[in-house]
PDB file of C-alpha atoms in Angstrom:
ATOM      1  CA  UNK A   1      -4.645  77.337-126.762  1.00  0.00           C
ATOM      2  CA  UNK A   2      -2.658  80.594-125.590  1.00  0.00           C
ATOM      3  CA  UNK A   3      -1.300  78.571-122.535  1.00  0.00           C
ATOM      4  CA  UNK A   4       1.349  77.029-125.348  1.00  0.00           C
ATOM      5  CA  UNK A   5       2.923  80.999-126.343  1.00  0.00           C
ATOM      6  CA  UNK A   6       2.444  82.058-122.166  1.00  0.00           C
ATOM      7  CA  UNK A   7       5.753  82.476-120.406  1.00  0.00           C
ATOM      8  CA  UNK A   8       6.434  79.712-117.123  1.00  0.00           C
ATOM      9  CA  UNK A   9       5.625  83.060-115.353  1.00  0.00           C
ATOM     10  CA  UNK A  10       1.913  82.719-116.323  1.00  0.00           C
ATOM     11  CA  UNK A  11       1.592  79.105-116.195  1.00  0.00           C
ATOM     12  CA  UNK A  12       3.066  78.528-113.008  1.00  0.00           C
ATOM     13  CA  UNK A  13       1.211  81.508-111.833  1.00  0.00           C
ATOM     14  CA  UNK A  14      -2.512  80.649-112.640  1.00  0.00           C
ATOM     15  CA  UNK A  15      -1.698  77.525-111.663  1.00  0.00           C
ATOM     16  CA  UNK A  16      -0.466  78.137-108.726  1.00  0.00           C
ATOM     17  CA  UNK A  17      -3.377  80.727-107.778  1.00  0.00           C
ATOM     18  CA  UNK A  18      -7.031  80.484-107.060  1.00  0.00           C
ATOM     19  CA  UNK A  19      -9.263  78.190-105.556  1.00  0.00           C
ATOM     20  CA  UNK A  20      -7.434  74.922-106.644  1.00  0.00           C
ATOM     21  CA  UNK A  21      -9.238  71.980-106.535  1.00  0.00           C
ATOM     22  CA  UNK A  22     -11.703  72.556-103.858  1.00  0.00           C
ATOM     23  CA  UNK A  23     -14.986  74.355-105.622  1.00  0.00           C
ATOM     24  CA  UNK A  24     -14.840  71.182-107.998  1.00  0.00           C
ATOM     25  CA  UNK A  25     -15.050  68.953-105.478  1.00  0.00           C
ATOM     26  CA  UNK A  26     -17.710  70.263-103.345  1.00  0.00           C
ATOM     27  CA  UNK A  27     -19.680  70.100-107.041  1.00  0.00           C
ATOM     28  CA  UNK A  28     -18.877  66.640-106.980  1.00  0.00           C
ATOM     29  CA  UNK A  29     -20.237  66.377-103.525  1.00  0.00           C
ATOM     30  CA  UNK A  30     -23.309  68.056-104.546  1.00  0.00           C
ATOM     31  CA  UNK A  31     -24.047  65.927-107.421  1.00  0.00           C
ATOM     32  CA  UNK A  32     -23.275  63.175-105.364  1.00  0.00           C
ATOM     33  CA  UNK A  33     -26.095  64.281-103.197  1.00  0.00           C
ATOM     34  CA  UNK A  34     -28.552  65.362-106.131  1.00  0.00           C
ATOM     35  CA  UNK A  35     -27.850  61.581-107.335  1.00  0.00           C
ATOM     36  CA  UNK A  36     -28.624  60.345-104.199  1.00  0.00           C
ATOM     37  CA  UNK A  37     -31.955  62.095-103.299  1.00  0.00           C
ATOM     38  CA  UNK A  38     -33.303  61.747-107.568  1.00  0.00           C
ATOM     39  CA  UNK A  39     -32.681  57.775-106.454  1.00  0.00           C
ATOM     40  CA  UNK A  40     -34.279  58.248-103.234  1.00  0.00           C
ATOM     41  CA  UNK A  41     -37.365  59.890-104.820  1.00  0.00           C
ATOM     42  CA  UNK A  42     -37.407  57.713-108.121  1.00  0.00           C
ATOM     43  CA  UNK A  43     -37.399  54.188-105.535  1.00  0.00           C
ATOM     44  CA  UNK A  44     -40.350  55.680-102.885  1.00  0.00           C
ATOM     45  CA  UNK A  45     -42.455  56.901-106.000  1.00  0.00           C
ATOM     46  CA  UNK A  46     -42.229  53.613-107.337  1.00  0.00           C
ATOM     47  CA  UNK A  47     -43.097  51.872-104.766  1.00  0.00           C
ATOM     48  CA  UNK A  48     -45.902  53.991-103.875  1.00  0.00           C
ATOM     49  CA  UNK A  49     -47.917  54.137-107.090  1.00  0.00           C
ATOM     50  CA  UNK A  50     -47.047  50.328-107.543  1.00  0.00           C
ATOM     51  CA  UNK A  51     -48.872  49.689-104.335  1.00  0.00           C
ATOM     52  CA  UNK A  52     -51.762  51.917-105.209  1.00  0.00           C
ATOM     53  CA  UNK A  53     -52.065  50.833-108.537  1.00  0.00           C
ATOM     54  CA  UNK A  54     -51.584  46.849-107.431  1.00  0.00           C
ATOM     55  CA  UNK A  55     -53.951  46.774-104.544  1.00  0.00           C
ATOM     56  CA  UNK A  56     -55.959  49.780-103.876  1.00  0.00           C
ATOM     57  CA  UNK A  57     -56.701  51.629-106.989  1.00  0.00           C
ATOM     58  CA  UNK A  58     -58.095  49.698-109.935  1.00  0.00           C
ATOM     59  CA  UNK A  59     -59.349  50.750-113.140  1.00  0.00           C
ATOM     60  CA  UNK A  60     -58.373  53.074-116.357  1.00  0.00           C
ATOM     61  CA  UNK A  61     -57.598  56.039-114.035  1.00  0.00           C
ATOM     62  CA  UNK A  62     -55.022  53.933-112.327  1.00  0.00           C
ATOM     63  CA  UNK A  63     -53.725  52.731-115.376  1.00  0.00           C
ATOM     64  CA  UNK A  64     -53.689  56.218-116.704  1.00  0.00           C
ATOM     65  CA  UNK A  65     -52.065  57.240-113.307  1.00  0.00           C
ATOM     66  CA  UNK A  66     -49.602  54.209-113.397  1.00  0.00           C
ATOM     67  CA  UNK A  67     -48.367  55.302-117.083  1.00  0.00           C
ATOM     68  CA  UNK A  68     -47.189  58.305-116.176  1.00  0.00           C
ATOM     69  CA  UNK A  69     -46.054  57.267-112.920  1.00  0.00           C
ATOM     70  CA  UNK A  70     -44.116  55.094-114.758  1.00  0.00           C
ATOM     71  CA  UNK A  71     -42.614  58.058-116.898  1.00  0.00           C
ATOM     72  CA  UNK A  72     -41.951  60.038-114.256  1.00  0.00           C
ATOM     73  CA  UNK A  73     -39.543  57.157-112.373  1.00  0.00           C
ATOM     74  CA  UNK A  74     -37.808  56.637-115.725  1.00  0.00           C
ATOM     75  CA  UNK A  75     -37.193  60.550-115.597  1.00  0.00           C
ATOM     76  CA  UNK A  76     -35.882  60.377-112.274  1.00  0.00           C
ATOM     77  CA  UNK A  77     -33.680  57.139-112.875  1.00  0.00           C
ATOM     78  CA  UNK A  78     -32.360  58.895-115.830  1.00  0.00           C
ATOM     79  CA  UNK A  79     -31.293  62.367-113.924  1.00  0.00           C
ATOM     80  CA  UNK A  80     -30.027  60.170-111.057  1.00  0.00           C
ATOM     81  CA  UNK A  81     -27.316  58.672-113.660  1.00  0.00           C
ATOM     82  CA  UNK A  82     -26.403  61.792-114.956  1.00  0.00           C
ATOM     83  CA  UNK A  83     -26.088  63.047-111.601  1.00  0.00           C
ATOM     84  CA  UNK A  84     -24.081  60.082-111.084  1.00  0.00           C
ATOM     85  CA  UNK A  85     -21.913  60.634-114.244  1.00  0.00           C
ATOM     86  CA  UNK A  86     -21.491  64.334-113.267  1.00  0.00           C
ATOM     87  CA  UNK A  87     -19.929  64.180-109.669  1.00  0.00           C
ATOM     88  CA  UNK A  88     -17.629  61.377-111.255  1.00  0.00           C
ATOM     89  CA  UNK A  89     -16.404  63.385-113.869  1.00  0.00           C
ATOM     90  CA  UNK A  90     -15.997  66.591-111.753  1.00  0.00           C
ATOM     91  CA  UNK A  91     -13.455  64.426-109.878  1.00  0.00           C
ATOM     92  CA  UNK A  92     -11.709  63.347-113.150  1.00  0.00           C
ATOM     93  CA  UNK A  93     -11.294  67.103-112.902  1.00  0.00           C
ATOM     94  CA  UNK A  94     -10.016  67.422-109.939  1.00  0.00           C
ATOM     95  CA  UNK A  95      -7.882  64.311-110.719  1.00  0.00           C
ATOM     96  CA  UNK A  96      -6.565  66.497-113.865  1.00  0.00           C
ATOM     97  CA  UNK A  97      -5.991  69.721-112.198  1.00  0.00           C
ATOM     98  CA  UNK A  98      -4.078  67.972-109.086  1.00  0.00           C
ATOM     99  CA  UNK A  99      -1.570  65.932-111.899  1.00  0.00           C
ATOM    100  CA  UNK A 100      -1.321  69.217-113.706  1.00  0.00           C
ATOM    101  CA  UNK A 101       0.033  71.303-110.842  1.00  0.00           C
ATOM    102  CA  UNK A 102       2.329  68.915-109.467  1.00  0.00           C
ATOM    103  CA  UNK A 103       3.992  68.872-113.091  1.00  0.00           C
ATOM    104  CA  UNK A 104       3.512  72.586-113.019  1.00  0.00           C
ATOM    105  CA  UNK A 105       7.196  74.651-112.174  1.00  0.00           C
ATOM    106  CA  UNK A 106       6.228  76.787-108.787  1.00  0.00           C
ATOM    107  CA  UNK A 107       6.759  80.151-109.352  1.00  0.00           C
ATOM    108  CA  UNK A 108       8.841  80.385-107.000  1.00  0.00           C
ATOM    109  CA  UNK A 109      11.148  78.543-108.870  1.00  0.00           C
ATOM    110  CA  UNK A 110      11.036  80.560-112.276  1.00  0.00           C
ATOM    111  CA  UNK A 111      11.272  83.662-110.132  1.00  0.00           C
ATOM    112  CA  UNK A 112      14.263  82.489-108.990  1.00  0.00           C
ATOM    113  CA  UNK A 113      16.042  81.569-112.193  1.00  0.00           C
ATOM    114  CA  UNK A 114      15.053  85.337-113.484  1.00  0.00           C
ATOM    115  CA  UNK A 115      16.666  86.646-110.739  1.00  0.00           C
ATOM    116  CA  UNK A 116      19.715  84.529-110.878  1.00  0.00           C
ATOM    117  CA  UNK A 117      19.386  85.228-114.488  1.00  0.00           C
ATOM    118  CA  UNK A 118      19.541  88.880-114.268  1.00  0.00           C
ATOM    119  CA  UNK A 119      22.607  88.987-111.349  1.00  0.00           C
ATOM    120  CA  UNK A 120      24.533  87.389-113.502  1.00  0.00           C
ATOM    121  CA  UNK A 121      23.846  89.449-116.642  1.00  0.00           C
ATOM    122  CA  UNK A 122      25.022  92.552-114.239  1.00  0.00           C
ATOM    123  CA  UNK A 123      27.735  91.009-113.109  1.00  0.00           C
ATOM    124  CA  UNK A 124      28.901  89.928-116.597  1.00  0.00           C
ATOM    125  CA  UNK A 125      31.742  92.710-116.960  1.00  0.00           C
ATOM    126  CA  UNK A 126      33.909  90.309-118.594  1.00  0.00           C
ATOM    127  CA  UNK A 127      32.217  87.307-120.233  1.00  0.00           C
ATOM    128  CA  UNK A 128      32.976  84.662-116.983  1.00  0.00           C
ATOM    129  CA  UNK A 129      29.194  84.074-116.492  1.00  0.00           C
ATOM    130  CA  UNK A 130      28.037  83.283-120.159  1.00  0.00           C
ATOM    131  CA  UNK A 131      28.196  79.468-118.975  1.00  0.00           C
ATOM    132  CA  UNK A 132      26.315  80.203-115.929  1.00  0.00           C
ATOM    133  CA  UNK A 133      23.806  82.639-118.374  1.00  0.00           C
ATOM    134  CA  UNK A 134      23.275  79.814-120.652  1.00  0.00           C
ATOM    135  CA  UNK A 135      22.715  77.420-117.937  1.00  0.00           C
ATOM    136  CA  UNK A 136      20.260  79.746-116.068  1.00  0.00           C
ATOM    137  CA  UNK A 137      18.462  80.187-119.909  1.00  0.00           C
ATOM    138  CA  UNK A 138      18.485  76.443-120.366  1.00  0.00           C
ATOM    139  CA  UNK A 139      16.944  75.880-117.242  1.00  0.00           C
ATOM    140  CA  UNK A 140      14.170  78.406-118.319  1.00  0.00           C
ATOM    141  CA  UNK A 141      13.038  76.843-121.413  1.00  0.00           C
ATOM    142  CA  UNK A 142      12.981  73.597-119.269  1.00  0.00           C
ATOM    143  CA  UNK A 143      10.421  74.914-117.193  1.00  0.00           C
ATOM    144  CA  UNK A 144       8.554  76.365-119.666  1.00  0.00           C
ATOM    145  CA  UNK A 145       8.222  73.279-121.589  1.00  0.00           C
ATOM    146  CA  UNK A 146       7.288  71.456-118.443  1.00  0.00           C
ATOM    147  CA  UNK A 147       5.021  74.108-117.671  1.00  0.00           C
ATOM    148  CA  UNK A 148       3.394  73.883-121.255  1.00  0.00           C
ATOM    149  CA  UNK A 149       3.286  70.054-121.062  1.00  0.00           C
ATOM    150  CA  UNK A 150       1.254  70.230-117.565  1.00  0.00           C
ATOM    151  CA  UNK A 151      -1.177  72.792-119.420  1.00  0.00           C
ATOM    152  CA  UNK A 152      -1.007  70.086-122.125  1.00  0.00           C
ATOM    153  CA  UNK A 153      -2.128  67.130-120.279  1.00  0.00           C
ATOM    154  CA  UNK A 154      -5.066  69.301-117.882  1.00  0.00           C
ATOM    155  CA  UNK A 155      -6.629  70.434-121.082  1.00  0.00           C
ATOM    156  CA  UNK A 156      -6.771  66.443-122.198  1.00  0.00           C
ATOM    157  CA  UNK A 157      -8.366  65.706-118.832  1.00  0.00           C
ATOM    158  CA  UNK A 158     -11.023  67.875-118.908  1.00  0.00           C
ATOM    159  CA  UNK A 159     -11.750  67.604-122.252  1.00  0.00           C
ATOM    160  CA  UNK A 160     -12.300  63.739-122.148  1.00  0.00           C
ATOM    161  CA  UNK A 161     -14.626  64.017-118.719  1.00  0.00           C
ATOM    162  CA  UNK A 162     -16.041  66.837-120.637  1.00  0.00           C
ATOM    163  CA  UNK A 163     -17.067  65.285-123.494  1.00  0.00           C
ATOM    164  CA  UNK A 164     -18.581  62.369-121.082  1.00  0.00           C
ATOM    165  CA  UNK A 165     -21.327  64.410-119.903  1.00  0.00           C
ATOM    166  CA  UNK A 166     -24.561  64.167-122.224  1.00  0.00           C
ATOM    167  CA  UNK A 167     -27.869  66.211-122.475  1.00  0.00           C
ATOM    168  CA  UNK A 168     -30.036  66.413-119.656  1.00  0.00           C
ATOM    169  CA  UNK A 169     -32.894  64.277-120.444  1.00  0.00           C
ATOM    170  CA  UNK A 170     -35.989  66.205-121.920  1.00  0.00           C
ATOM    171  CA  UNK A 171     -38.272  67.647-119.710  1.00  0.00           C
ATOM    172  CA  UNK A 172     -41.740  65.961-118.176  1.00  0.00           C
ATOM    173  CA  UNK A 173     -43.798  67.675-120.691  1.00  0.00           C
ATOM    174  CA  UNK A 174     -44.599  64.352-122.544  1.00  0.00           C
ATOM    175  CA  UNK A 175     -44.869  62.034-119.324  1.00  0.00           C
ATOM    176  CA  UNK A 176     -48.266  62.980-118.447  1.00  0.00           C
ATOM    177  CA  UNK A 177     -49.986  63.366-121.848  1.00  0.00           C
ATOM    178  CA  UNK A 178     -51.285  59.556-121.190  1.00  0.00           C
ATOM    179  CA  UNK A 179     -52.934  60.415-118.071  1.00  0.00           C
ATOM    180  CA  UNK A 180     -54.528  63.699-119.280  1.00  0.00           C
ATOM    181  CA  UNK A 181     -55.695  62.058-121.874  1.00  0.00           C
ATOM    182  CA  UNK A 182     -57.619  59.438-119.998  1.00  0.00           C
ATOM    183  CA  UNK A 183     -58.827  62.122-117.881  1.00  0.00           C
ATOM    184  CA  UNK A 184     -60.004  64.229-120.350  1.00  0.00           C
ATOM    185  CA  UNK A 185     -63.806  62.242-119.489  1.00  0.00           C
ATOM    186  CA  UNK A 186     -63.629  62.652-115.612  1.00  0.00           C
ATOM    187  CA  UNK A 187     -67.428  62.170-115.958  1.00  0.00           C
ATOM    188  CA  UNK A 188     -66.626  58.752-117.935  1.00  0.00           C
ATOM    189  CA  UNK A 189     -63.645  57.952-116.023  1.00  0.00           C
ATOM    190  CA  UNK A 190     -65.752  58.087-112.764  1.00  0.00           C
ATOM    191  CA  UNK A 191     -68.306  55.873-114.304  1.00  0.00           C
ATOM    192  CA  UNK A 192     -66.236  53.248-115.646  1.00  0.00           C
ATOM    193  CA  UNK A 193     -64.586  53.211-111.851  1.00  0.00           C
ATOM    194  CA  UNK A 194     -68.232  52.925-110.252  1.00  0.00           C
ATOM    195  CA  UNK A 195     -69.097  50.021-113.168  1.00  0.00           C
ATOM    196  CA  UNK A 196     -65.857  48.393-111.814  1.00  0.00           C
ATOM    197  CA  UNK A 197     -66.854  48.555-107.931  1.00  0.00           C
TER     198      UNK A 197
END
């Protein structure tokens, strides 16, 4: 990563500027939501087609209707978890970011050693500041290893909720090939129902 050659200048600056933490976590509310209303819809569809399927609607059309039905819920249970896993791990993000800036040097502060840096430089007529020079230096690399190690442990952090996030699952494409097929007759279909009644 180039964040490991970047001066505490840039470090401290992009970390210091932006949006911060708040876009991720109105995602998180958002997939929160999405989670919520794919549960919502997965739970009344259930119990809808159950209750047709159980009481009012009998036959191979039902059971054609109830298959994919069936499918369908499964799909939406499915994108409800990943949903779920999504807004978690978009605040594992936020979590990351918010650990990495407080270990992050303001850049206030690194301004301020370059300019303390750079009076005493001018003011070095006679060799009396090296100490304070080599102090002010010191205190530079400090911050850029602190800075580094921040960048360090934010690219960790998103990496691992990264790499908890899986595939979408596939689309409903397959889900109703059951019920077309037993509707492929309607003709037949129909009859069988009126044989039943």
């Amino acid at each position: 990563m180039s964040f490991f050659t970047w001066p505490p200048e840039t470090n401290s600056a992009l970390m210091f500027s932006g949006a911060g933490g708040g876009p991720m976590l109105a995602a998180a509310a958002s997939w929160e939501g999405l989670a919520d209303a794919l549960g919502s819809a997965a739970q009344a569809f259930s119990s809808t087609t159950s209750g047709l399927a159980g009481q009012a609607w009998q036959g191979p059309a039902s059971a054609a209707m109830l298959a994919a039905a069936t499918r369908y819920t499964s799909f939406l249970t499915a994108a409800q978890a990943q949903a779920e896993t999504a807004a978690t791990q978009a605040q594992a993000i936020v979590g990351a970011f918010e650990s990495a800036r407080a270990a992050t040097v303001h850049p206030l502060t690194v301004a301020a050693n370059r300019s303390q840096l750079v009076s005493l430089v001018v003011s070095n007529l006679f060799g009396q500041n090296a100490p304070a020079i080599a102090a002010a230096e010191a205190a530079y690399e400090h911050m850029w290893a602190a800075d580094v190690a921040a960048m360090i442990g934010y690219h960790g952090g998103v990496s691992a909720a990264a790499a908890q996030l899986s595939a979408w699952p596939a689309t409903l494409e397959g889900a109703f090939a059951e019920a077309s097929g037993a509707l492929a007759n309607p003709v037949g279909a129909l009859q069988v129902e009126l044989g039943r009644a």
